[in-house]
């Protein structure tokens, strides 16, 4: 496992948790939160596989 893959495994959950926290605080709408989580997951998986 490369350093880039470890970084992706670390940052993707942080981004998802941050989006969830912003949703709880009322900063993001539900659609924006779902979009952020889904795009983060898709990008992380794509980059993890191509590394």
mmCIF file with all atom_site columns, C-alpha atoms in Angstrom:
data_model
loop_
_atom_site.group_PDB
_atom_site.id
_atom_site.type_symbol
_atom_site.label_atom_id
_atom_site.label_alt_id
_atom_site.label_comp_id
_atom_site.label_asym_id
_atom_site.label_entity_id
_atom_site.label_seq_id
_atom_site.pdbx_PDB_ins_code
_atom_site.Cartn_x
_atom_site.Cartn_y
_atom_site.Cartn_z
_atom_site.occupancy
_atom_site.B_iso_or_equiv
_atom_site.pdbx_formal_charge
_atom_site.auth_seq_id
_atom_site.auth_comp_id
_atom_site.auth_asym_id
_atom_site.auth_atom_id
_atom_site.pdbx_PDB_model_num
ATOM 1  C CA . UNK A 1 1  ? 0.000   0.000  0.000   1.00 0.00 ? 1  UNK A CA 1
ATOM 2  C CA . UNK A 1 2  ? 1.451   3.340  -1.048  1.00 0.00 ? 2  UNK A CA 1
ATOM 3  C CA . UNK A 1 3  ? 1.508   6.563  0.931   1.00 0.00 ? 3  UNK A CA 1
ATOM 4  C CA . UNK A 1 4  ? -1.086  8.020  -1.442  1.00 0.00 ? 4  UNK A CA 1
ATOM 5  C CA . UNK A 1 5  ? -3.489  5.172  -0.694  1.00 0.00 ? 5  UNK A CA 1
ATOM 6  C CA . UNK A 1 6  ? -3.001  5.597  3.035   1.00 0.00 ? 6  UNK A CA 1
ATOM 7  C CA . UNK A 1 7  ? -3.688  9.302  2.641   1.00 0.00 ? 7  UNK A CA 1
ATOM 8  C CA . UNK A 1 8  ? -6.898  8.569  0.725   1.00 0.00 ? 8  UNK A CA 1
ATOM 9  C CA . UNK A 1 9  ? -8.018  6.151  3.423   1.00 0.00 ? 9  UNK A CA 1
ATOM 10 C CA . UNK A 1 10 ? -7.424  8.886  5.988   1.00 0.00 ? 10 UNK A CA 1
ATOM 11 C CA . UNK A 1 11 ? -8.857  11.941 4.271   1.00 0.00 ? 11 UNK A CA 1
ATOM 12 C CA . UNK A 1 12 ? -12.011 10.462 2.712   1.00 0.00 ? 12 UNK A CA 1
ATOM 13 C CA . UNK A 1 13 ? -13.626 9.614  6.080   1.00 0.00 ? 13 UNK A CA 1
ATOM 14 C CA . UNK A 1 14 ? -12.614 13.026 7.446   1.00 0.00 ? 14 UNK A CA 1
ATOM 15 C CA . UNK A 1 15 ? -14.335 14.768 4.529   1.00 0.00 ? 15 UNK A CA 1
ATOM 16 C CA . UNK A 1 16 ? -17.439 12.630 5.044   1.00 0.00 ? 16 UNK A CA 1
ATOM 17 C CA . UNK A 1 17 ? -17.525 13.358 8.789   1.00 0.00 ? 17 UNK A CA 1
ATOM 18 C CA . UNK A 1 18 ? -17.017 17.057 8.133   1.00 0.00 ? 18 UNK A CA 1
ATOM 19 C CA . UNK A 1 19 ? -19.919 17.099 5.676   1.00 0.00 ? 19 UNK A CA 1
ATOM 20 C CA . UNK A 1 20 ? -22.077 15.334 8.260   1.00 0.00 ? 20 UNK A CA 1
ATOM 21 C CA . UNK A 1 21 ? -21.100 17.857 10.919  1.00 0.00 ? 21 UNK A CA 1
ATOM 22 C CA . UNK A 1 22 ? -21.949 20.742 8.604   1.00 0.00 ? 22 UNK A CA 1
ATOM 23 C CA . UNK A 1 23 ? -25.334 19.136 7.938   1.00 0.00 ? 23 UNK A CA 1
ATOM 24 C CA . UNK A 1 24 ? -26.038 18.851 11.664  1.00 0.00 ? 24 UNK A CA 1
ATOM 25 C CA . UNK A 1 25 ? -25.102 22.519 12.150  1.00 0.00 ? 25 UNK A CA 1
ATOM 26 C CA . UNK A 1 26 ? -27.498 23.452 9.361   1.00 0.00 ? 26 UNK A CA 1
ATOM 27 C CA . UNK A 1 27 ? -24.854 24.795 7.004   1.00 0.00 ? 27 UNK A CA 1
ATOM 28 C CA . UNK A 1 28 ? -25.442 22.195 4.266   1.00 0.00 ? 28 UNK A CA 1
ATOM 29 C CA . UNK A 1 29 ? -28.713 20.933 2.874   1.00 0.00 ? 29 UNK A CA 1
ATOM 30 C CA . UNK A 1 30 ? -29.412 17.237 2.707   1.00 0.00 ? 30 UNK A CA 1
ATOM 31 C CA . UNK A 1 31 ? -28.827 17.175 -1.046  1.00 0.00 ? 31 UNK A CA 1
ATOM 32 C CA . UNK A 1 32 ? -25.493 18.965 -0.674  1.00 0.00 ? 32 UNK A CA 1
ATOM 33 C CA . UNK A 1 33 ? -24.419 16.580 2.084   1.00 0.00 ? 33 UNK A CA 1
ATOM 34 C CA . UNK A 1 34 ? -25.319 13.497 0.055   1.00 0.00 ? 34 UNK A CA 1
ATOM 35 C CA . UNK A 1 35 ? -23.562 14.953 -2.982  1.00 0.00 ? 35 UNK A CA 1
ATOM 36 C CA . UNK A 1 36 ? -20.404 15.690 -0.993  1.00 0.00 ? 36 UNK A CA 1
ATOM 37 C CA . UNK A 1 37 ? -20.341 12.231 0.564   1.00 0.00 ? 37 UNK A CA 1
ATOM 38 C CA . UNK A 1 38 ? -20.995 10.418 -2.714  1.00 0.00 ? 38 UNK A CA 1
ATOM 39 C CA . UNK A 1 39 ? -18.466 12.430 -4.713  1.00 0.00 ? 39 UNK A CA 1
ATOM 40 C CA . UNK A 1 40 ? -15.828 12.031 -2.003  1.00 0.00 ? 40 UNK A CA 1
ATOM 41 C CA . UNK A 1 41 ? -16.345 8.284  -1.958  1.00 0.00 ? 41 UNK A CA 1
ATOM 42 C CA . UNK A 1 42 ? -16.277 7.948  -5.750  1.00 0.00 ? 42 UNK A CA 1
ATOM 43 C CA . UNK A 1 43 ? -13.147 10.076 -6.101  1.00 0.00 ? 43 UNK A CA 1
ATOM 44 C CA . UNK A 1 44 ? -11.384 8.244  -3.279  1.00 0.00 ? 44 UNK A CA 1
ATOM 45 C CA . UNK A 1 45 ? -12.197 4.821  -4.751  1.00 0.00 ? 45 UNK A CA 1
ATOM 46 C CA . UNK A 1 46 ? -11.115 5.898  -8.234  1.00 0.00 ? 46 UNK A CA 1
ATOM 47 C CA . UNK A 1 47 ? -7.823  7.327  -7.001  1.00 0.00 ? 47 UNK A CA 1
ATOM 48 C CA . UNK A 1 48 ? -7.211  4.356  -4.691  1.00 0.00 ? 48 UNK A CA 1
ATOM 49 C CA . UNK A 1 49 ? -7.672  1.880  -7.545  1.00 0.00 ? 49 UNK A CA 1
ATOM 50 C CA . UNK A 1 50 ? -5.544  3.820  -10.017 1.00 0.00 ? 50 UNK A CA 1
ATOM 51 C CA . UNK A 1 51 ? -2.588  4.318  -7.661  1.00 0.00 ? 51 UNK A CA 1
#
